[in-house]
Amino acid sequence: MTPSAEGSARNPAVEARGLWKTYGEGATAVHAVHDVSLAIERGEFVALCGPSGSGKTTLVNLIGGLTDPTRGVVEVDGDDVGAMSERARAQLRLERIGFVFQAFNLLPVLTALENAEFPLMLRGVEREERRKEVLELFEHIGLGGLEDRRPGALSGGQQQRVAVARAVLGAPALVLADEPTANLDTAASDALLDVMELLNQERQVTFIFCTHDPRVMRRARRIIRLVDGHVERDAEKEPGDLPSWVLEPVGA
Amino acid sequence: MMERAQVIGSIALRNVRRQARRSILTASAIVLGIGLLMFIRALEAGAHVMYVDSATRMGTGHISIEHPDFMGSQDLVHRLAAGDIALAMQEVEGASPPGELGAVFPQVNVGGLAQTAASSIPVRISGVDPELEGEVSFFADKIVEGRYLEPGDQLEAIVGVGVAERLRVELGSRIVLMAEGTGGELESQLVIVSGLFRTGVPEVDRGVVQLTLSTAREWLELDGDATSLSVVLASDDRTGQITQEVRERMAAAGAGPDRLAIRPWWEAMPDLYAGLRADTVQTYIMLLVLLAIVALAVVNSVLMAVLNRTREFGVLRALGLNRSAVGAMVMLEGVVLTLASGVAGMLLGFAIALGLFGDGIDISGLFGEELSFAGAIVDPVVLPVVQFVDVAAIFIIVVVIGILATLYPAWHATRIEPAEAMKTDE
Ligand SMILES: Nc1ncnc2c1ncn2[C@@H]1O[C@H](COP(=O)(O)OP(=O)(O)O)[C@@H](O)[C@H]1O
Ligand SMILES: [Mg+2]
């Protein structure tokens, strides 16, 4: 493979150095991401939290190459995402990054199974093999029997689990999830987090998920709190714990 | 790579299906537009076949053989010698595949005067052979009073209803025809009106007199000569091919283009040909305007589909499809939508043209009293004709519309930024 394969052994899954994203110019400029430096190792289970507008989405999009940095470097497996061409980024997302958005993740014309196997299809995995993989995973994460349903016939929680399955099947290294539970009730949120935790532990998939839900933060093993685009606090913690600082009002 | 193209293709197709239901209006606009186009062209092509048929049977034939200068001079000096006529008749027989030949007949055509005690008018005088030409002659079909010429007739003549009116003659009346003979002298010939014809073409009805070829030859001292030899074929399909074959055979027999002009009807009747061409071009222009409206419907529908699915394109990009793959997907959707509707429209056109109106359609309402077109006759009942060139042209037009109308929406889809797309509600 590319140089990153050998590099991936020593490089962190994600590394940002002096990363900025500025919208607008001069007096009206907004620093959505403001001089962020951090490293996330492979297999971590990280929650990005912070008030609305603090730059969580922008940071995740920078990591996934959906947005260009204004300044600084962001690397995935040691590869500089900001320096890549459009095509190379598409390839990076196809092979190494899975995205899960807040809602409307699935293609309405495809069944649950087809949605989940989509990245595998794009990568040319044989039909038999990818069906087997999808069905096994579906069974494992409580989606057994739903494979032929269209997204419209699935609950919100089921749709999000299909999206996580797709992210994991397509890109086993890193999953970026932007408020994946925001539209779900407590039970469905817990079920989705169970699935993410399971895949993180069994497959060593790195998860970075944005959230402002304390129940979700409780599940993380590391919390990064952004305020005004800047990393205010970054700490590891035990699963189940909820440090008091994550809920403190800004500026306190 | 192959796999990726298949995935993109299959999603595009499913979206078309989803879309076809949603934008059933666009699809029906295309179906109706193309169907109408197909039908109008079939009708026009049918009318053209009819014009050509009647024009060729008025004497020129599908193929006309003359002295090269006769068309310009209309002078008996430039006539066909008896020997050339016999040779040409023989080579035409040889050049025509079995069943293709309708009739071969010599004619004498001169300009002259027709006189009675009442008045004198300029006319076009044709000496025709009723035996050779009677079967195919358009005039024989259009006799309204009396009878057509018969073999053995001597002084009998048929005249247009307008000629009869202007000379104030009726069946049995005498007319004196005057024309310049081969010697350069003005010669006169007495004829008796045996029939009146009404073709519907004013110039013909008001200015044509026909008598037998043998009488014309005696009168103008032509012996076995004539001014033209006409070939009427069973259909117009192979006119060009047979013309070429006759030319080659005649040249091989020593009668090259400097001695004989062998012309297909479109060269012998350039005005008719130009008229038909102009008619076709006019129809296509009119229909292109119609299709531009159809194209706008496609642009609108595909663009709406793209705008309504901004998030979906955002997801696809986030999954690792690049800009061009997303653009290709939209292109495919638009082109398939247009093609499917277009082909359905073509089938509708076929069905209307050949099924509903396969027995002919009365178009007399489109013309006034005078049923003529560029000197050719219009029968009020037209049989629609679906020509391969039209089917091919319309198919190409459909493909081009599909591509052009989808370019902008596809370009728009490639411009979608996934980060922005995921913020929208659509
Ligand atoms: N495309 C954009 N143009 C201008 N400002 C933007 C754009 N995207 C985000 N922002 C601004 O950047 C800041 C961070 O936004 P975002 O990353 O969405 O925060 P969060 O996901 O934490 O709510 C906000 O002030 C937001 O208004
Ligand atoms: Mg956000």
PDB file of C-alpha atoms in Angstrom, chain A residues 124 195 197:
ATOM      1  CA  GLY A 124     -14.889  -3.960  -5.429  1.00  0.00           C
ATOM      2  CA  VAL A 195     -23.027  -0.931  19.074  1.00  0.00           C
ATOM      3  CA  GLU A 197     -18.637   0.440  21.941  1.00  0.00           C
TER       4      GLU A 197
END
